Amino acid sequence: YNNIQTKETKDKNLLTPCPQTPPALNGTMRLLVPAQETLEEVAQQLSWLRFLEGGHQTPLDCQARYKIAIIVPYRNRLANLCSFLLNMHPFLTKQQLDYTIFIIEQFDDGLFNRAMLMNVGFTEALKLHDFDCFFFHDVDLIPENDRNIYSCPDQPRHMSVAIDKFNYRLPYVDLFGGVISMSRTHFQLVNGFSNMFWGWGGEDDDMASRVKAHDLNITRYHPDVARYHMLTHAQQKANPKRYEKLYSGRKRFKTDGLNNLEYRVKALKQLPLFTYLLVDLTSRR
Ligand code: UD2
Ligand code: MN
């Protein structure tokens, strides 16, 4: 029986590279609904998947081309989180990716700072693995088409082009919110997101400015493919200072971002469905 190889014992290094376009995609996604809105129940519904720890998966039959981190900013949206995990894991598995989902929860109850949580996620993820690229992903957006491939982008890519809530139309041409992907190198080049946007709005536009100021281009898939469903949630109050911060942002690209990030990690856990980070943004290390 010496020559018998089972999937389990196959040496990862002997696997052939995964195809550029994964097989068995059909251009649709059926929205899965959690039977109950608890993480235990979602893990139960996903028990057919073979998870490595911390929401990490690798394809079984081929060698993935790159390592991907999905960074999700989070606070107090459990229903959205359950749907997100239930739908994203099968979607990313089908695309034969080596990926890890990170949930970055803001611990303090000050104004939410989505952009800063992204910077924390990027920084902490790189302490754990050598990721090639990053998806900065709202918890309430679920892809509707499995051909919307989460591959590492050559140029920064705006993923959530056509959202049902916006009648599948891009609200404005420079929009860079919702779901974006960037290589590790490009995210470092632009010094990450600004840390100065507290409350709703502006941080995504500031990132678009950073990308352009560094001679990078925002790219997009075709709107027929880059389609998303937005889950329902309570609306945040807009930050009245967002325009002011946005217009003066350019002066701060070099000094406000990854290189002046301060936070305190309250918890770091490898849970079955995701790597969990609880962070205090308002107190210093
Ligand atoms: C838009 C953008 C979003 C961001 C935001 C302004 C799109 C499709 N979305 O989303 O990317 O730029 O405006 O800041 O362009 N969150 C929590 N708990 C909270 C608040 C926010 O978990 O209490 C997280 C969660 O991942 C959420 C994301 O932050 O999806 C964006 O916040 P939102 O959903 O309240 O904002 P929205 O839908 O206007
Ligand atoms: Mn939203």
mmCIF file of C-alpha atoms in Angstrom, residues 62-264:
data_model
loop_
_atom_site.group_PDB
_atom_site.id
_atom_site.type_symbol
_atom_site.label_atom_id
_atom_site.label_comp_id
_atom_site.label_asym_id
_atom_site.label_seq_id
_atom_site.Cartn_x
_atom_site.Cartn_y
_atom_site.Cartn_z
ATOM 1 C CA CYS A 62 -4.088 22.654 -5.136
ATOM 2 C CA GLN A 63 -1.508 25.128 -3.919
ATOM 3 C CA ALA A 64 -3.048 28.605 -3.479
ATOM 4 C CA ARG A 65 -1.250 31.407 -5.297
ATOM 5 C CA TYR A 66 -1.159 33.814 -2.373
ATOM 6 C CA LYS A 67 -2.154 34.332 1.243
ATOM 7 C CA ILE A 68 -5.129 36.581 1.805
ATOM 8 C CA ALA A 69 -6.322 38.372 4.943
ATOM 9 C CA ILE A 70 -9.940 39.548 5.196
ATOM 10 C CA ILE A 71 -10.099 42.416 7.711
ATOM 11 C CA VAL A 72 -13.552 43.218 9.119
ATOM 12 C CA PRO A 73 -14.139 46.242 11.414
ATOM 13 C CA TYR A 74 -16.758 45.396 13.985
ATOM 14 C CA ARG A 75 -18.827 46.518 16.968
ATOM 15 C CA ASN A 76 -22.287 45.465 18.058
ATOM 16 C CA ARG A 77 -23.548 43.902 14.800
ATOM 17 C CA LEU A 78 -23.938 40.249 15.764
ATOM 18 C CA ALA A 79 -26.758 39.491 13.302
ATOM 19 C CA ASN A 80 -24.693 40.890 10.421
ATOM 20 C CA LEU A 81 -21.606 38.991 11.609
ATOM 21 C CA CYS A 82 -23.469 35.662 11.654
ATOM 22 C CA SER A 83 -24.730 36.137 8.086
ATOM 23 C CA PHE A 84 -21.336 37.361 6.946
ATOM 24 C CA LEU A 85 -19.508 34.274 8.239
ATOM 25 C CA LEU A 86 -22.155 31.836 7.051
ATOM 26 C CA ASN A 87 -21.950 33.201 3.509
ATOM 27 C CA MET A 88 -18.291 34.196 3.178
ATOM 28 C CA HIS A 89 -16.705 30.907 4.205
ATOM 29 C CA PRO A 90 -18.408 28.794 1.504
ATOM 30 C CA PHE A 91 -17.835 31.577 -1.057
ATOM 31 C CA LEU A 92 -14.096 31.862 -0.365
ATOM 32 C CA THR A 93 -13.687 28.085 -0.128
ATOM 33 C CA LYS A 94 -15.235 27.660 -3.579
ATOM 34 C CA GLN A 95 -12.696 30.141 -4.925
ATOM 35 C CA GLN A 96 -9.822 27.905 -3.735
ATOM 36 C CA LEU A 97 -8.144 30.617 -1.689
ATOM 37 C CA ASP A 98 -5.702 30.530 1.193
ATOM 38 C CA TYR A 99 -7.507 33.040 3.396
ATOM 39 C CA THR A 100 -7.997 34.057 7.014
ATOM 40 C CA ILE A 101 -10.918 36.097 8.340
ATOM 41 C CA PHE A 102 -10.058 38.667 11.039
ATOM 42 C CA ILE A 103 -12.780 40.321 13.099
ATOM 43 C CA ILE A 104 -11.433 43.506 14.675
ATOM 44 C CA GLU A 105 -13.778 44.665 17.399
ATOM 45 C CA GLN A 106 -13.616 48.138 18.908
ATOM 46 C CA PHE A 107 -13.667 47.694 22.696
ATOM 47 C CA ASP A 108 -14.211 51.276 23.860
ATOM 48 C CA ASP A 109 -17.620 52.870 23.432
ATOM 49 C CA GLY A 110 -16.331 56.096 21.916
ATOM 50 C CA LEU A 111 -17.129 56.982 18.307
ATOM 51 C CA PHE A 112 -16.521 54.120 15.906
ATOM 52 C CA ASN A 113 -13.292 54.362 13.911
ATOM 53 C CA ARG A 114 -13.564 52.005 10.955
ATOM 54 C CA ALA A 115 -10.312 53.117 9.310
ATOM 55 C CA MET A 116 -8.220 52.761 12.440
ATOM 56 C CA LEU A 117 -9.597 49.247 13.014
ATOM 57 C CA MET A 118 -8.417 48.390 9.483
ATOM 58 C CA ASN A 119 -4.920 49.642 10.343
ATOM 59 C CA VAL A 120 -4.929 47.538 13.512
ATOM 60 C CA GLY A 121 -6.104 44.479 11.562
ATOM 61 C CA PHE A 122 -3.358 44.917 8.977
ATOM 62 C CA THR A 123 -0.645 45.353 11.617
ATOM 63 C CA GLU A 124 -1.750 42.447 13.816
ATOM 64 C CA ALA A 125 -2.391 40.081 10.880
ATOM 65 C CA LEU A 126 1.193 40.535 9.672
ATOM 66 C CA LYS A 127 2.448 39.494 13.108
ATOM 67 C CA LEU A 128 0.710 36.131 12.550
ATOM 68 C CA HIS A 129 1.330 35.331 8.845
ATOM 69 C CA ASP A 130 3.070 36.680 5.805
ATOM 70 C CA PHE A 131 -0.061 37.864 3.969
ATOM 71 C CA ASP A 132 0.302 39.022 0.358
ATOM 72 C CA CYS A 133 -2.870 41.046 0.180
ATOM 73 C CA PHE A 134 -5.739 42.389 2.224
ATOM 74 C CA PHE A 135 -9.473 42.741 1.814
ATOM 75 C CA PHE A 136 -10.926 45.534 3.943
ATOM 76 C CA HIS A 137 -14.499 44.375 4.269
ATOM 77 C CA ASP A 138 -17.658 45.816 5.826
ATOM 78 C CA VAL A 139 -19.490 43.169 7.836
ATOM 79 C CA ASP A 140 -22.789 43.916 6.089
ATOM 80 C CA LEU A 141 -21.811 43.186 2.468
ATOM 81 C CA ILE A 142 -22.357 39.738 0.954
ATOM 82 C CA PRO A 143 -21.191 38.970 -2.595
ATOM 83 C CA GLU A 144 -23.938 37.816 -4.941
ATOM 84 C CA ASN A 145 -21.793 36.336 -7.704
ATOM 85 C CA ASP A 146 -19.159 33.652 -7.167
ATOM 86 C CA ARG A 147 -17.186 34.959 -10.178
ATOM 87 C CA ASN A 148 -16.321 38.051 -8.101
ATOM 88 C CA ILE A 149 -12.905 36.592 -7.383
ATOM 89 C CA TYR A 150 -11.056 37.608 -4.227
ATOM 90 C CA SER A 151 -7.616 37.384 -5.806
ATOM 91 C CA CYS A 152 -4.700 39.641 -4.919
ATOM 92 C CA PRO A 153 -4.961 42.813 -7.006
ATOM 93 C CA ASP A 154 -2.120 44.400 -9.026
ATOM 94 C CA GLN A 155 -3.653 47.809 -8.370
ATOM 95 C CA PRO A 156 -5.998 48.741 -5.490
ATOM 96 C CA ARG A 157 -9.393 47.262 -6.330
ATOM 97 C CA HIS A 158 -12.795 48.555 -5.321
ATOM 98 C CA MET A 159 -14.868 45.367 -4.938
ATOM 99 C CA SER A 160 -18.366 46.514 -3.955
ATOM 100 C CA VAL A 161 -19.256 48.228 -7.235
ATOM 101 C CA ALA A 162 -22.933 47.305 -7.516
ATOM 102 C CA ILE A 163 -24.889 47.089 -4.237
ATOM 103 C CA ASP A 164 -28.608 46.244 -4.126
ATOM 104 C CA LYS A 165 -29.245 49.054 -1.617
ATOM 105 C CA PHE A 166 -27.939 51.565 -4.221
ATOM 106 C CA ASN A 167 -29.923 49.904 -7.036
ATOM 107 C CA TYR A 168 -26.705 48.257 -8.208
ATOM 108 C CA ARG A 169 -25.278 51.608 -9.299
ATOM 109 C CA LEU A 170 -22.017 53.175 -8.185
ATOM 110 C CA PRO A 171 -23.070 56.310 -6.236
ATOM 111 C CA TYR A 172 -19.982 58.286 -7.385
ATOM 112 C CA VAL A 173 -16.930 57.415 -9.439
ATOM 113 C CA ASP A 174 -14.284 57.797 -6.717
ATOM 114 C CA LEU A 175 -16.159 55.701 -4.138
ATOM 115 C CA PHE A 176 -13.683 53.434 -2.343
ATOM 116 C CA GLY A 177 -15.827 52.217 0.582
ATOM 117 C CA GLY A 178 -17.585 48.953 1.371
ATOM 118 C CA VAL A 179 -15.115 46.295 0.240
ATOM 119 C CA ILE A 180 -11.656 47.090 -1.143
ATOM 120 C CA SER A 181 -8.537 45.029 -1.732
ATOM 121 C CA MET A 182 -4.908 46.107 -1.743
ATOM 122 C CA SER A 183 -1.554 44.360 -1.814
ATOM 123 C CA ARG A 184 0.497 44.533 1.373
ATOM 124 C CA THR A 185 3.070 46.653 -0.472
ATOM 125 C CA HIS A 186 0.559 49.220 -1.716
ATOM 126 C CA PHE A 187 -1.170 49.512 1.671
ATOM 127 C CA GLN A 188 2.223 50.174 3.262
ATOM 128 C CA LEU A 189 3.154 52.619 0.503
ATOM 129 C CA VAL A 190 0.121 54.838 1.244
ATOM 130 C CA ASN A 191 0.709 54.518 5.033
ATOM 131 C CA GLY A 192 -2.607 52.697 5.496
ATOM 132 C CA PHE A 193 -5.808 54.550 6.371
ATOM 133 C CA SER A 194 -5.974 57.819 8.311
ATOM 134 C CA ASN A 195 -6.559 57.348 12.058
ATOM 135 C CA MET A 196 -8.440 60.634 12.384
ATOM 136 C CA PHE A 197 -11.922 59.771 11.158
ATOM 137 C CA TRP A 198 -14.131 59.147 14.211
ATOM 138 C CA GLY A 199 -17.798 58.417 13.440
ATOM 139 C CA TRP A 200 -19.389 57.873 10.052
ATOM 140 C CA GLY A 201 -17.895 58.961 6.745
ATOM 141 C CA GLY A 202 -14.886 60.377 4.929
ATOM 142 C CA GLU A 203 -12.306 57.689 5.753
ATOM 143 C CA ASP A 204 -12.968 55.827 2.496
ATOM 144 C CA ASP A 205 -12.596 59.003 0.419
ATOM 145 C CA ASP A 206 -9.358 59.810 2.239
ATOM 146 C CA MET A 207 -8.041 56.371 1.238
ATOM 147 C CA ALA A 208 -9.021 57.075 -2.391
ATOM 148 C CA SER A 209 -6.958 60.306 -2.176
ATOM 149 C CA ARG A 210 -3.998 58.405 -0.759
ATOM 150 C CA VAL A 211 -4.141 55.878 -3.577
ATOM 151 C CA LYS A 212 -4.228 58.603 -6.235
ATOM 152 C CA ALA A 213 -1.522 60.709 -4.577
ATOM 153 C CA HIS A 214 0.803 57.703 -4.909
ATOM 154 C CA ASP A 215 0.092 57.267 -8.633
ATOM 155 C CA LEU A 216 -1.916 54.117 -8.081
ATOM 156 C CA ASN A 217 -5.222 53.488 -9.820
ATOM 157 C CA ILE A 218 -8.523 52.289 -8.411
ATOM 158 C CA THR A 219 -9.622 49.310 -10.501
ATOM 159 C CA ARG A 220 -12.973 47.496 -10.591
ATOM 160 C CA TYR A 221 -14.522 44.337 -11.913
ATOM 161 C CA HIS A 222 -17.520 44.605 -14.193
ATOM 162 C CA PRO A 223 -20.696 45.656 -12.302
ATOM 163 C CA ASP A 224 -22.449 42.477 -13.480
ATOM 164 C CA VAL A 225 -19.922 40.517 -11.414
ATOM 165 C CA ALA A 226 -19.058 42.870 -8.521
ATOM 166 C CA ARG A 227 -22.568 42.675 -7.040
ATOM 167 C CA TYR A 228 -23.356 42.701 -3.310
ATOM 168 C CA HIS A 229 -26.298 42.399 -0.982
ATOM 169 C CA MET A 230 -26.250 44.840 1.954
ATOM 170 C CA LEU A 231 -27.630 43.475 5.228
ATOM 171 C CA THR A 232 -29.802 45.767 7.311
ATOM 172 C CA HIS A 233 -28.426 47.642 10.312
ATOM 173 C CA ALA A 234 -28.947 50.781 12.362
ATOM 174 C CA GLN A 235 -27.518 53.912 10.800
ATOM 175 C CA GLN A 236 -24.541 55.706 12.357
ATOM 176 C CA LYS A 237 -24.566 59.456 12.938
ATOM 177 C CA ALA A 238 -22.417 61.236 10.341
ATOM 178 C CA ASN A 239 -19.180 62.863 11.486
ATOM 179 C CA PRO A 240 -19.699 66.642 11.019
ATOM 180 C CA LYS A 241 -15.940 67.174 10.619
ATOM 181 C CA ARG A 242 -15.515 64.650 7.791
ATOM 182 C CA TYR A 243 -15.131 67.173 4.941
ATOM 183 C CA GLU A 244 -12.690 69.318 6.902
ATOM 184 C CA LYS A 245 -10.563 66.233 7.654
ATOM 185 C CA LEU A 246 -10.793 65.077 4.073
ATOM 186 C CA TYR A 247 -9.653 68.398 2.550
ATOM 187 C CA SER A 248 -6.716 68.760 4.933
ATOM 188 C CA GLY A 249 -5.883 65.039 4.659
ATOM 189 C CA ARG A 250 -3.256 65.342 1.945
ATOM 190 C CA LYS A 251 -0.894 67.148 4.327
ATOM 191 C CA ARG A 252 -1.049 64.193 6.692
ATOM 192 C CA PHE A 253 -0.518 61.162 4.419
ATOM 193 C CA LYS A 254 3.038 60.733 5.655
ATOM 194 C CA THR A 255 2.357 61.274 9.363
ATOM 195 C CA ASP A 256 -1.155 59.911 9.945
ATOM 196 C CA GLY A 257 -1.656 56.200 9.336
ATOM 197 C CA LEU A 258 0.236 52.968 9.968
ATOM 198 C CA ASN A 259 3.264 54.850 11.251
ATOM 199 C CA ASN A 260 1.534 56.670 14.143
ATOM 200 C CA LEU A 261 -1.013 54.007 15.059
ATOM 201 C CA GLU A 262 -1.604 53.538 18.816
ATOM 202 C CA TYR A 263 -3.983 51.052 20.387
ATOM 203 C CA ARG A 264 -4.200 48.458 23.091
#
